[in-house]
Coordinates of C-alpha atoms and ligand atoms in Angstrom, one line a residue:
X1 CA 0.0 0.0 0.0
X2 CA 1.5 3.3 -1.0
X3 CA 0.7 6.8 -2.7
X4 CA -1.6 9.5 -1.0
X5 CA -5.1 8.7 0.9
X6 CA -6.7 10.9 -2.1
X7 CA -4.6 11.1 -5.0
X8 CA -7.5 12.9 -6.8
X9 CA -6.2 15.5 -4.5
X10 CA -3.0 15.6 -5.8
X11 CA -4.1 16.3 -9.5
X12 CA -7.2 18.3 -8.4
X13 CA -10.0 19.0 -10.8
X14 CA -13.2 20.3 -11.2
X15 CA -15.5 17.9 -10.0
X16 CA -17.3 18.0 -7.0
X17 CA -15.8 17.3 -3.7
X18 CA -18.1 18.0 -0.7
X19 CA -21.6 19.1 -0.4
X20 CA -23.4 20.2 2.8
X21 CA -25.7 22.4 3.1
X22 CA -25.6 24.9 -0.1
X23 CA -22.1 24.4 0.0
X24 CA -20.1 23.3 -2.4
X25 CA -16.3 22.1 -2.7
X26 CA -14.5 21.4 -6.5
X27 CA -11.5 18.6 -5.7
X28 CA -9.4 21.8 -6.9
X29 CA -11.4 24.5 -4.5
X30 CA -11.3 21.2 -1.6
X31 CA -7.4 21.3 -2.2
X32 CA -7.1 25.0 -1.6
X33 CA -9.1 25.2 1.1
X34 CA -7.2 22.3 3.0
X35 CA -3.8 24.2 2.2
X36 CA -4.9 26.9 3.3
X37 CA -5.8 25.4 6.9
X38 CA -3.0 23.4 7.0
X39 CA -1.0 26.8 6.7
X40 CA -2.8 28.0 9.2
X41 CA -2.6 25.3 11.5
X42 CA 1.2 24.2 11.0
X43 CA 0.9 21.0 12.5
X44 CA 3.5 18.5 11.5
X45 CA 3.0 15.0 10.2
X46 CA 2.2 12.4 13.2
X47 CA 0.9 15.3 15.6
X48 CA -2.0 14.9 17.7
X49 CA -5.1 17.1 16.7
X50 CA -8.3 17.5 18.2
X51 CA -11.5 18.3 16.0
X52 CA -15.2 19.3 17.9
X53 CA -16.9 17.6 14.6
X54 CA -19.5 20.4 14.6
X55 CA -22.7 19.8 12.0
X56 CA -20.6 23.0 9.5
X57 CA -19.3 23.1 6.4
X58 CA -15.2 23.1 7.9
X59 CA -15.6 20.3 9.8
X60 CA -15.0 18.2 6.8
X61 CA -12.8 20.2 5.4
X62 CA -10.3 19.8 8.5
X63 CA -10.8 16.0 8.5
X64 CA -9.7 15.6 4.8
X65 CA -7.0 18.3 5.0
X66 CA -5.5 16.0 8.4
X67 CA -5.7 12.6 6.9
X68 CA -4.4 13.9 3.6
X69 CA -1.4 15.6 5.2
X70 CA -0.8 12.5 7.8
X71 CA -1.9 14.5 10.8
X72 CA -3.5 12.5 13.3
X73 CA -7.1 13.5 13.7
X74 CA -8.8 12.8 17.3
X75 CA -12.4 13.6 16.5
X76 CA -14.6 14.7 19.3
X77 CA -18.4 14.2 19.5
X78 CA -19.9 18.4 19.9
X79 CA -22.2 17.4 22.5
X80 CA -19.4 15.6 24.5
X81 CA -20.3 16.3 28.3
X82 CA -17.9 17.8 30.8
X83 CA -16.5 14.2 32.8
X84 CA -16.2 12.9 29.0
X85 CA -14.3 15.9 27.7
X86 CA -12.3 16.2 30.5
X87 CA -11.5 12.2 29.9
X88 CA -10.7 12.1 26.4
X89 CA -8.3 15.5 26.3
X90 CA -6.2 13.8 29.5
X91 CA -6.2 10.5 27.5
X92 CA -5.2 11.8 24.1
X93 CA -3.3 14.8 24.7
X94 CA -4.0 16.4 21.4
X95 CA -1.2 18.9 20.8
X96 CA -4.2 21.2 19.4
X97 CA -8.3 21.5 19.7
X98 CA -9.6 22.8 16.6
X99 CA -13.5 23.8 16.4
X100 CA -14.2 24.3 12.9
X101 CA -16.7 26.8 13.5
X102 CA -14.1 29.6 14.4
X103 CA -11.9 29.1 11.1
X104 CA -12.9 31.4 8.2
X105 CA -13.0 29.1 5.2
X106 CA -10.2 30.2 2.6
X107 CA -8.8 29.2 -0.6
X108 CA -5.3 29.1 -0.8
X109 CA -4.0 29.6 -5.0
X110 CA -0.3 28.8 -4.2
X111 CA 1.9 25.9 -3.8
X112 CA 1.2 22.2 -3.8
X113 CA -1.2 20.5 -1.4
X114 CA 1.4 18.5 1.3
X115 CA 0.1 15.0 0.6
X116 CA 1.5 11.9 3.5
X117 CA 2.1 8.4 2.0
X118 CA 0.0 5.7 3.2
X119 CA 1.6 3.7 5.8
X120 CA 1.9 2.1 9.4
X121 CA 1.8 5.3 11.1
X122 CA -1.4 6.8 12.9
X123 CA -3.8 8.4 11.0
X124 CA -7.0 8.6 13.5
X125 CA -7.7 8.0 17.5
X126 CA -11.5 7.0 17.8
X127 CA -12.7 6.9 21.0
X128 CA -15.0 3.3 21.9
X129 CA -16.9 2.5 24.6
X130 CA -16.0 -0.6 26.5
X131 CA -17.5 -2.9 28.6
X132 CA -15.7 -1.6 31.9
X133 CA -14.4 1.8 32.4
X134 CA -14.4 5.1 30.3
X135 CA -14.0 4.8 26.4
X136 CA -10.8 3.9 25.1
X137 CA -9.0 5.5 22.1
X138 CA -8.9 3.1 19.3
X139 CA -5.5 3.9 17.0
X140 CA -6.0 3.7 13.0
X141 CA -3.0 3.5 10.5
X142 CA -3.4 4.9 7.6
X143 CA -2.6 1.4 6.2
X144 CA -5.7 0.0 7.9
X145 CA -8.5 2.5 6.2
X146 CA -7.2 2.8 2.3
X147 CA -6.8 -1.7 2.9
X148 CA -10.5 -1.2 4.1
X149 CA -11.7 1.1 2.0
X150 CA -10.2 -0.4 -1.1
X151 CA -11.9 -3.7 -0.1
X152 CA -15.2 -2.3 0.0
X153 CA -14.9 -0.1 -3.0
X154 CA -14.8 -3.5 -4.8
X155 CA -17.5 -5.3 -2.7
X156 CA -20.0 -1.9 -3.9
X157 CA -18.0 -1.5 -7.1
X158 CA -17.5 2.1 -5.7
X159 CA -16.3 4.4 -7.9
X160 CA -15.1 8.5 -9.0
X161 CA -19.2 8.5 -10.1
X162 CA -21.0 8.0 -6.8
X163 CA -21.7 10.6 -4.4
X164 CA -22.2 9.3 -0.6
X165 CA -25.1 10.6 1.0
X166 CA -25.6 10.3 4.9
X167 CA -26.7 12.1 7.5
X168 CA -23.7 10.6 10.2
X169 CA -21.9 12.4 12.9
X170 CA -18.1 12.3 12.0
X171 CA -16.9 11.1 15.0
X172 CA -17.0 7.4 14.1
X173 CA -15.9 5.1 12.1
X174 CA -19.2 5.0 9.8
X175 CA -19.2 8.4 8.9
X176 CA -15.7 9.6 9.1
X177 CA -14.1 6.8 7.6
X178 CA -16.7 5.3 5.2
X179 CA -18.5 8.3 4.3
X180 CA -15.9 11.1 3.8
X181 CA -12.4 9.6 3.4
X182 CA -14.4 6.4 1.1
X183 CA -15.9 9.0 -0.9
X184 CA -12.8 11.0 -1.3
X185 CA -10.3 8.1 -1.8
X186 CA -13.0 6.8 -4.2
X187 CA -12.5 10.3 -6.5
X188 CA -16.1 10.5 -6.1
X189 CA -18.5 12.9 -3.7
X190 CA -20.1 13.0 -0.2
X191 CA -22.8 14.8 0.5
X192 CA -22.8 15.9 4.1
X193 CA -26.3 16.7 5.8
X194 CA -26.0 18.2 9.1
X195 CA -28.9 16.2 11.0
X196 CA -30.9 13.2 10.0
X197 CA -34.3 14.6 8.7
X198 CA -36.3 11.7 6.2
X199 CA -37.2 14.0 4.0
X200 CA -34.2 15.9 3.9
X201 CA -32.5 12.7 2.6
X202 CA -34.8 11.6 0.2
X203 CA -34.5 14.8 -1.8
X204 CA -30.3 14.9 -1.7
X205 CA -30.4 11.5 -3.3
X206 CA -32.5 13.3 -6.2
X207 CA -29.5 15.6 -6.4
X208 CA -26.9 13.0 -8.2
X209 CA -27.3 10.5 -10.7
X210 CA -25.6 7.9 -9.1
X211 CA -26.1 7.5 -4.8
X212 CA -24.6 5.4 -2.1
X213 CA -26.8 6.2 0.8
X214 CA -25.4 5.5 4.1
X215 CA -27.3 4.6 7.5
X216 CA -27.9 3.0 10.8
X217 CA -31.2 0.7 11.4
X218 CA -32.7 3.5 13.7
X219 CA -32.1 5.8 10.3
X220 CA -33.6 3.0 8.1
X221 CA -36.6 2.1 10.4
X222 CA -37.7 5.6 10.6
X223 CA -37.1 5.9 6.2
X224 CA -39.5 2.8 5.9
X225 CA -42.2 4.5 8.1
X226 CA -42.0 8.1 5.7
X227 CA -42.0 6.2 2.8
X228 CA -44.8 4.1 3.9
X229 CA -46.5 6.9 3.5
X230 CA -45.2 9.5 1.1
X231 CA -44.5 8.0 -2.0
X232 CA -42.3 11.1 -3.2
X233 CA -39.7 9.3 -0.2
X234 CA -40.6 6.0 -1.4
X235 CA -39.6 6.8 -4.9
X236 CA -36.4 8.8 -3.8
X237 CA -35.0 6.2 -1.8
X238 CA -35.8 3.4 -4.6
X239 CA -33.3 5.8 -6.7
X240 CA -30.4 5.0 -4.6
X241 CA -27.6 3.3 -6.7
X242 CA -27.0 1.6 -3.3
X243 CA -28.5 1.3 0.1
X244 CA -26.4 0.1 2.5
X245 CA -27.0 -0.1 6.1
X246 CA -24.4 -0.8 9.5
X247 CA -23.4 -0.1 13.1
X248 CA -26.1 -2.7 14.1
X249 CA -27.9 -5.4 12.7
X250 CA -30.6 -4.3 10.6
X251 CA -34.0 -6.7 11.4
X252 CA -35.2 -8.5 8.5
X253 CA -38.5 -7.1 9.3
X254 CA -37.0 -3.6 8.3
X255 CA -35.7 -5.2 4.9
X256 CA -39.6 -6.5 4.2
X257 CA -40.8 -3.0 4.9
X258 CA -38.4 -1.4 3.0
X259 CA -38.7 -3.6 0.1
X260 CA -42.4 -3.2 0.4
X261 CA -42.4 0.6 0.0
X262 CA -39.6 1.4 -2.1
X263 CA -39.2 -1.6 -4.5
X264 CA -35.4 -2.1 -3.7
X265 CA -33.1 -3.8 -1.2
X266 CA -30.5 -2.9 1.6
X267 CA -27.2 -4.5 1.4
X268 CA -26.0 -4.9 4.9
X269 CA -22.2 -4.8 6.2
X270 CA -20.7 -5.5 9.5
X271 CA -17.5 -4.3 11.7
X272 CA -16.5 -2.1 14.3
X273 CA -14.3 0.9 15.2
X274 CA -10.9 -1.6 16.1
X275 CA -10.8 -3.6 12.7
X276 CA -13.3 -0.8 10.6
X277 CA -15.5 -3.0 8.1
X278 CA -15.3 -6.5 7.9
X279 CA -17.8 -8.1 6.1
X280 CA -20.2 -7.0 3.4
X281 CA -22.9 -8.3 1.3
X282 CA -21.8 -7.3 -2.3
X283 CA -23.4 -5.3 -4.9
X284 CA -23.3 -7.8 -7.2
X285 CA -24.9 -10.6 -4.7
X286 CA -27.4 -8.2 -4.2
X287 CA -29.6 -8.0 -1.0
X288 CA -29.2 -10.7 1.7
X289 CA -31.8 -9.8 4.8
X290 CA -30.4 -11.5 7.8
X291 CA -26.9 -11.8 6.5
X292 CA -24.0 -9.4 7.0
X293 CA -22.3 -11.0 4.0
X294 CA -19.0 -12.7 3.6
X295 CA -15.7 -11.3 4.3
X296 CA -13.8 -8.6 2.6
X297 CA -11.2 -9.2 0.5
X298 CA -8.2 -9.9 2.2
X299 CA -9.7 -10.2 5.5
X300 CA -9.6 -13.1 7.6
X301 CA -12.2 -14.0 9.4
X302 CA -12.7 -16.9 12.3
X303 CA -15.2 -18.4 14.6
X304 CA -14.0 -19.3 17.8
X305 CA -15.7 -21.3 21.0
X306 CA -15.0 -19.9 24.1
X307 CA -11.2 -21.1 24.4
X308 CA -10.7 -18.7 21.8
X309 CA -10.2 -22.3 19.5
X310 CA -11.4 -22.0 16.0
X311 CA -14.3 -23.5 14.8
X312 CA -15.0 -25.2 10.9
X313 CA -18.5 -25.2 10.8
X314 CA -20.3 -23.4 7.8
X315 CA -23.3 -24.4 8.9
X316 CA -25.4 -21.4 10.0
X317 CA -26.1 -23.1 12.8
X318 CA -22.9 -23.3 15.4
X319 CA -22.4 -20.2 17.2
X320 CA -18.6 -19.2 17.8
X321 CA -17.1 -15.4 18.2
X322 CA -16.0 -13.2 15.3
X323 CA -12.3 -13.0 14.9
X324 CA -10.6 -10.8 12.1
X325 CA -6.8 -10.8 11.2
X326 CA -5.7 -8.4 8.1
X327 CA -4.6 -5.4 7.5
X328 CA -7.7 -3.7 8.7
X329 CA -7.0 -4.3 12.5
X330 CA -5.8 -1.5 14.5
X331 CA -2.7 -0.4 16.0
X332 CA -4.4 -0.7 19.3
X333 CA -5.9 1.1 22.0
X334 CA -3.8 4.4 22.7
X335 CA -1.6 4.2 26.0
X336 CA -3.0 0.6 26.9
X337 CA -1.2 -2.6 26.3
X338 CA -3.0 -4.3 28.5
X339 CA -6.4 -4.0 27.3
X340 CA -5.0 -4.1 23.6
X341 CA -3.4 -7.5 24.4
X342 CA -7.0 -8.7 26.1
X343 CA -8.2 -8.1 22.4
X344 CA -5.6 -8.6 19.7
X345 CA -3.6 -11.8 20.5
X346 CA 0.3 -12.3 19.2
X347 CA -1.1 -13.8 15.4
X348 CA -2.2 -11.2 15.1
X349 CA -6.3 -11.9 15.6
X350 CA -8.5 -9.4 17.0
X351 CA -11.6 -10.8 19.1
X352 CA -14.8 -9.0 18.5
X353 CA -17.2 -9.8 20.8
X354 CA -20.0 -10.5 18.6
X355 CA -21.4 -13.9 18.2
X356 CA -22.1 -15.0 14.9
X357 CA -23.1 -18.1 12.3
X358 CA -21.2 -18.6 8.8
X359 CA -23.1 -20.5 6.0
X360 CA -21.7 -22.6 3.6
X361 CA -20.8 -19.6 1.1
X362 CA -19.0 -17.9 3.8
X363 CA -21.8 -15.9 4.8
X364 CA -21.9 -14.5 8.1
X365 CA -25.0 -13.9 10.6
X366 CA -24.6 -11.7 13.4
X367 CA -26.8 -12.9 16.3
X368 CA -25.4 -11.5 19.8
X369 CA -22.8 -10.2 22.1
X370 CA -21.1 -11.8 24.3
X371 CA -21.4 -9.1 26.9
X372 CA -24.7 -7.8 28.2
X373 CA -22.6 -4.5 29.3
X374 CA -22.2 -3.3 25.7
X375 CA -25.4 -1.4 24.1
X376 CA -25.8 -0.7 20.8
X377 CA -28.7 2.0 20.8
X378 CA -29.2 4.1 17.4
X379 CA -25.9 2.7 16.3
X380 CA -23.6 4.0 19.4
X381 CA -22.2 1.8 21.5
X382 CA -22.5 2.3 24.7
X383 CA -21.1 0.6 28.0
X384 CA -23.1 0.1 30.6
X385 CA -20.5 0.8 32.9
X386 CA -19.9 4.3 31.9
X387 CA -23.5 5.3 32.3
X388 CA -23.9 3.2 35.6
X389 CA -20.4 5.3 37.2
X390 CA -22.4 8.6 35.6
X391 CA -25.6 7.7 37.9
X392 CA -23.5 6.5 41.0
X393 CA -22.4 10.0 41.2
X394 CA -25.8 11.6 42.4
X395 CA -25.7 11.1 46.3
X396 CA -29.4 9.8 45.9
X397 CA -28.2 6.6 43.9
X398 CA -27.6 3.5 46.4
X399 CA -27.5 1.3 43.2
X400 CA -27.7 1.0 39.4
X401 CA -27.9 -1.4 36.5
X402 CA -27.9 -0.6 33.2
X403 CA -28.9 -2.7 30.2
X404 CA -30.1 -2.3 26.8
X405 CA -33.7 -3.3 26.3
X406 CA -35.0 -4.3 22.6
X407 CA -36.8 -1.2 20.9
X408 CA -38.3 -1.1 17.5
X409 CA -36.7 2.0 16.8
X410 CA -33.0 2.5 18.6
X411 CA -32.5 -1.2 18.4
X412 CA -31.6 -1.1 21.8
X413 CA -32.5 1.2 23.8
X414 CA -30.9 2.3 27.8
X415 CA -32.6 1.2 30.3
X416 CA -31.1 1.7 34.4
X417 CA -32.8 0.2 36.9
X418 CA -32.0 2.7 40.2
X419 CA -32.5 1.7 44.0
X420 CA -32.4 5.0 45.7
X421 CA -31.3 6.5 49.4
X422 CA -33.0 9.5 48.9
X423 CA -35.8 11.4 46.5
X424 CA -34.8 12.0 43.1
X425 CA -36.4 12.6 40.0
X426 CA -36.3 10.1 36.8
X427 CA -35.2 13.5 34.5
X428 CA -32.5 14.9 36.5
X429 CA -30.7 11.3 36.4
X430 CA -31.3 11.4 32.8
X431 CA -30.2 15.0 32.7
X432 CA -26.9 13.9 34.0
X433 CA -26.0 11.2 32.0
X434 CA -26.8 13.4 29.1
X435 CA -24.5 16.6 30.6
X436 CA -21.8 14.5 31.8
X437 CA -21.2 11.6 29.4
X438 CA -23.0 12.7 25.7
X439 CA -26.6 13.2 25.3
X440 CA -27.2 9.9 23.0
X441 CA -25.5 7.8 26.3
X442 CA -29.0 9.0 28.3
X443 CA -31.2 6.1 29.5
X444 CA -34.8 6.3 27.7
X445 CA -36.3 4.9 30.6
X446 CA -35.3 4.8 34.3
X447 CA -36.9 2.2 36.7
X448 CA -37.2 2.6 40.4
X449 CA -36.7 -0.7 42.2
X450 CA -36.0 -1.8 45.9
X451 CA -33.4 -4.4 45.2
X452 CA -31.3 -5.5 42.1
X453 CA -31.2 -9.7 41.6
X454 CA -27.6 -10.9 42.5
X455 CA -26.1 -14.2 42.4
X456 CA -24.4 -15.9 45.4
X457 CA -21.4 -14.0 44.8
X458 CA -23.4 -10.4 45.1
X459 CA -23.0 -10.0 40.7
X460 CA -26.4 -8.2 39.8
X461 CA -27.5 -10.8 37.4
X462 CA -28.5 -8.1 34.3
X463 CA -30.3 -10.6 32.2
X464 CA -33.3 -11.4 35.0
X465 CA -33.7 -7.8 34.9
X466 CA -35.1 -8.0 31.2
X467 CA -36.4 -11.2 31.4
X468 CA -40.6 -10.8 31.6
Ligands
MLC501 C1 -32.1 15.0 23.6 N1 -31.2 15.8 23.2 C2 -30.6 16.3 24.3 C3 -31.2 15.6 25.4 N2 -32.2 14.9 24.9 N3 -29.6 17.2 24.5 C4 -29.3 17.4 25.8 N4 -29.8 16.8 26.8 C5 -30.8 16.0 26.7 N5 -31.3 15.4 27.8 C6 -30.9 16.2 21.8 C7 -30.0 15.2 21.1 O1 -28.6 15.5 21.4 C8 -30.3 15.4 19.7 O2 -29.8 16.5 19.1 C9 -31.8 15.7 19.7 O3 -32.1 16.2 21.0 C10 -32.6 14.4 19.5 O4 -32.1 13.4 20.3 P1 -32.3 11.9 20.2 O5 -33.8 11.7 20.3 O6 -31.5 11.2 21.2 O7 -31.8 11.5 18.8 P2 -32.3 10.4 18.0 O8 -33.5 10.9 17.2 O9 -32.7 9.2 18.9 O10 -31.1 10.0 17.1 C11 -31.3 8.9 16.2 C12 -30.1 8.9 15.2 C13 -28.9 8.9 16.0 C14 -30.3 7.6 14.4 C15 -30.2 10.1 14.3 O11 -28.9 7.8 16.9 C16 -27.6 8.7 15.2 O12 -27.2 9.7 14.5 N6 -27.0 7.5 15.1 C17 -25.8 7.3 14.3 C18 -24.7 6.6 15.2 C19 -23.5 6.2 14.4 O13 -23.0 7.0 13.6 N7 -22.8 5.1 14.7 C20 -21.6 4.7 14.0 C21 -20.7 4.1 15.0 S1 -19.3 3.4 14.1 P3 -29.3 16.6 17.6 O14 -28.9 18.0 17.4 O15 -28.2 15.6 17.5 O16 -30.6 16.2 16.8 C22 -19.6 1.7 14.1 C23 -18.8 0.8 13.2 C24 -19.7 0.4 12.1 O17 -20.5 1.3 14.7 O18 -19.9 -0.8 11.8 O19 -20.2 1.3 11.5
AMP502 P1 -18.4 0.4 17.3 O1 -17.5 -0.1 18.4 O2 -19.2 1.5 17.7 O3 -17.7 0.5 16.1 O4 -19.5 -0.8 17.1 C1 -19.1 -2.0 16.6 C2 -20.2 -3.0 16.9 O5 -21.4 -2.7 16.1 C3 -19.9 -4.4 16.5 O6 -19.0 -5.1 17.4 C4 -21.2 -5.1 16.3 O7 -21.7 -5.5 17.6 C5 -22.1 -3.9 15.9 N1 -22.4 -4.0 14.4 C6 -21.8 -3.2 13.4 N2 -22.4 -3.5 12.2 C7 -23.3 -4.5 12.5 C8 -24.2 -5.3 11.6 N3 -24.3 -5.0 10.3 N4 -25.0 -6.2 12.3 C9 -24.9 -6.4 13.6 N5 -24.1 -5.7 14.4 C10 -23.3 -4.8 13.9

């Protein structure tokens, strides 16, 4: 793997770039205005720099102009809450914080755009929730996301032609690396949209001939419903070159209703912030509902019981762990060789946590976790522990447990059951969660009970606390 991220960068033209709102970015006007905040900034290669991913038109801007010139991007989520904050600038140490609002865009004429070769060094900290303690920072090579995103370009036969639409926060893997650098090392466009409105959506995929639209199951849940009814949506989503869907599993229920009101199929892929995508159902296979697909190519992927030993069966049947080794897997987790080595063994396999079935073809089903203390809710993971050490710090909390609870919508949604000392209100423990962690860590729901069911060994047993 060698050359630039973005080598249409490096020859720009006149096609479009970047679109958000009535913005718009040429590859040459992209160029300039990424020289002209790298000047600005004068950062050096392999430096540390924070970005508030603010919904504006910089935002992508900085992200592209960071990866292009190998400056290590540590995206931060804008509604990031103070104990969060406070956690991931200790932890990462970013040399600068840039908020994207206060640049003034420019266009800089002169002098060539400073373009890093794709290698082994750093190219992005991502900050993941685990299933104990606060989030870690997950450490991408440049290697790993042009390996990854030049598998999938060939899984969705991406190309210079397609524009990405989505409607993601850039502080995560699915829209940072898939939506803005994919589009950009693909030569082609994204089109940004600041917040995730149906209709909204449906009319930017009118705006280009050829659309990758990119979403989360809450996104396409809510889709199937406006287009259920409004057969302008229906008609705009069936336009879609692609529809792809990620970050959970999309029920096949969802696929049916889609199918139903638009005509057209979802092709689903799976992976994760430490390894980025993994598997993907390609374009040419066309829809699969229940299936994540098979592996990328190039990417390894295992079973494994519970001994971490690897399992043969292509049966759909026999449950084992996902295990991926390739050059997609992650440098690890910034400052933490212990918990990297809990996760990435010396062959070089990284353990996923998800359980999973692999048909005969390869295929692969996703069909649990192995920990009930990781929540996916509207396509975030969440730990529980993070949001249980949020609650523990009101005075009136004797005791929490949180778990995700199935919802139709979020996928999961947060649910803490709370036995309290004192009076306190449902909202304000909500409140806090949402002004000390990140608003989309809240719980939905908050249960007052007098006790929590523990085992013999005093370990609140979190799966009697959904069962009916
Ligand atoms: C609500 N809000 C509050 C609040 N309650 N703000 C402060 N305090 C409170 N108590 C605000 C929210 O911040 C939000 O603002 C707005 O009110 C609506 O909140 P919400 O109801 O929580 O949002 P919701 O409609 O549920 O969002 C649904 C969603 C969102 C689908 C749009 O969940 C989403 O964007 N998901 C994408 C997640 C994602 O990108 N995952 C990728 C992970 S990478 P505002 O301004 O935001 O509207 C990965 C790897 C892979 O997983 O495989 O891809
Ligand atoms: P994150 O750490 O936020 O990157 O989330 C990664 C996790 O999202 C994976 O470990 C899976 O549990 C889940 N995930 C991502 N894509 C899918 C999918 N298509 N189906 C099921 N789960 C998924």
């Amino acid at each position: 793997m060698s050359g630039p991220l973005f080598s249409r960068l490096a020859a720009p033209d006149d096609r479009p770039a970047l679109r958000f709102g009535r913005d718009v970015l040429t590859y040459r006007q992209l160029a300039r205005a990424c020289r002209a905040y790298l000047a600005g900034l004068g950062a050096s290669p392999g430096e540390r720099v924070a970005v508030w991913t603010h919904p504006c038109a910089m935002t992508p801007v900085v992200l592209a102009a960071h990866a292009a010139a190998g400056i290590v991007s540590v995206p931060l989520d804008p509604k990031l809450g103070d104990a969060a904050r406070a956690h991931v600038l200790a932890d990462a140490a970013p040399a600068r914080v840039i908020d994207p609002r206060a640049l003034e865009p420019a266009l800089d004429p002169s002098g060539a755009l400073p373009l890093a070769e794709v290698g082994e060094a750093p190219l992005l900290v991502l900050y993941t929730s685990g299933t104990t303690g606060p989030p870690k920072g997950a450490v991408i090579s440049g290697k790993n996301v042009a390996f990854d995103l030049d598998a999938l370009a060939a899984a969705w036969e991406w190309s210079a032609l397609d524009t990405v639409v989505h409607a993601l926060p850039l502080f995560h893997v699915h829209g940072l690396v898939l939506g803005l650098y994919g589009a950009l090392r693909a030569g082609g466009a994204l089109h940004w949209l600041e917040r995730f409105e149906p209709a909204r959506l449906a009319r930017a995929l009118g705006e280009d001939a050829s659309t990758l639209l990119f979403s989360v199951p809450t996104m396409v849940h809510r889709l199937a419903t406006e287009a259920e009814e409004d057969v302008e949506i229906a008609r705009a989503l069936g336009a879609a070159r692609l529809w792809i869907s990620g970050s959970a599993g999309l029920p096949v229920r969802e696929h049916r209703r889609v199918e139903a009101a638009t005509g057209r199929g979802i092709l689903e892929r799976y992976g994760l912030t430490e390894t980025l995508i993994d598997c993907a159902v390609r374009a040419t296979d066309g829809p699969r509902p229940g299936s994540v697909g098979r592996p990328l190519d190039g990417v390894a992927l295992r079973l494994v019981d519970d001994e971490r030993r690897p399992l043969d069966a292509r049966d759909d049947v026999t449950i084992g762990e996902v295990a991926i080794r390739g050059d997609n897997v992650f440098c690890g987790y910034l400052g933490r060789p212990g918990a990297t080595a809990e996760v990435l063994d010396a062959d070089g396999w990284f353990y996923t946590g998800d359980l999973a079935t692999r048909a005969a073809d390869g295929a692969i089903r996703i069909v649990g976790r192995r920990s009930t203390d990781l929540i996916k809710t509207g396509g975030y993971k969440v730990g529980a522990g993070e949001v249980e050490a949020a609650l523990l710090e009101d005075p009136a909390v004797a005791e929490v447990a949180v778990v995700g609870a199935p919802d139709d919508d979020l996928g999961e949604r947060i649910v803490a059951f709370v036995v309290a000392r004192g009076e306190v209100a449902a909202e304000a423990l909500v409140e806090r969660v949402a002004s000390s962690l990140t608003p989309h860590k809240r719980p939905r729901e908050v249960r007052f009970v007098d006790a929590l069911p523990k085992n013999a060994m005093g370990k609140v047993q979190k799966r009697r606390l959904l069962a009916p």
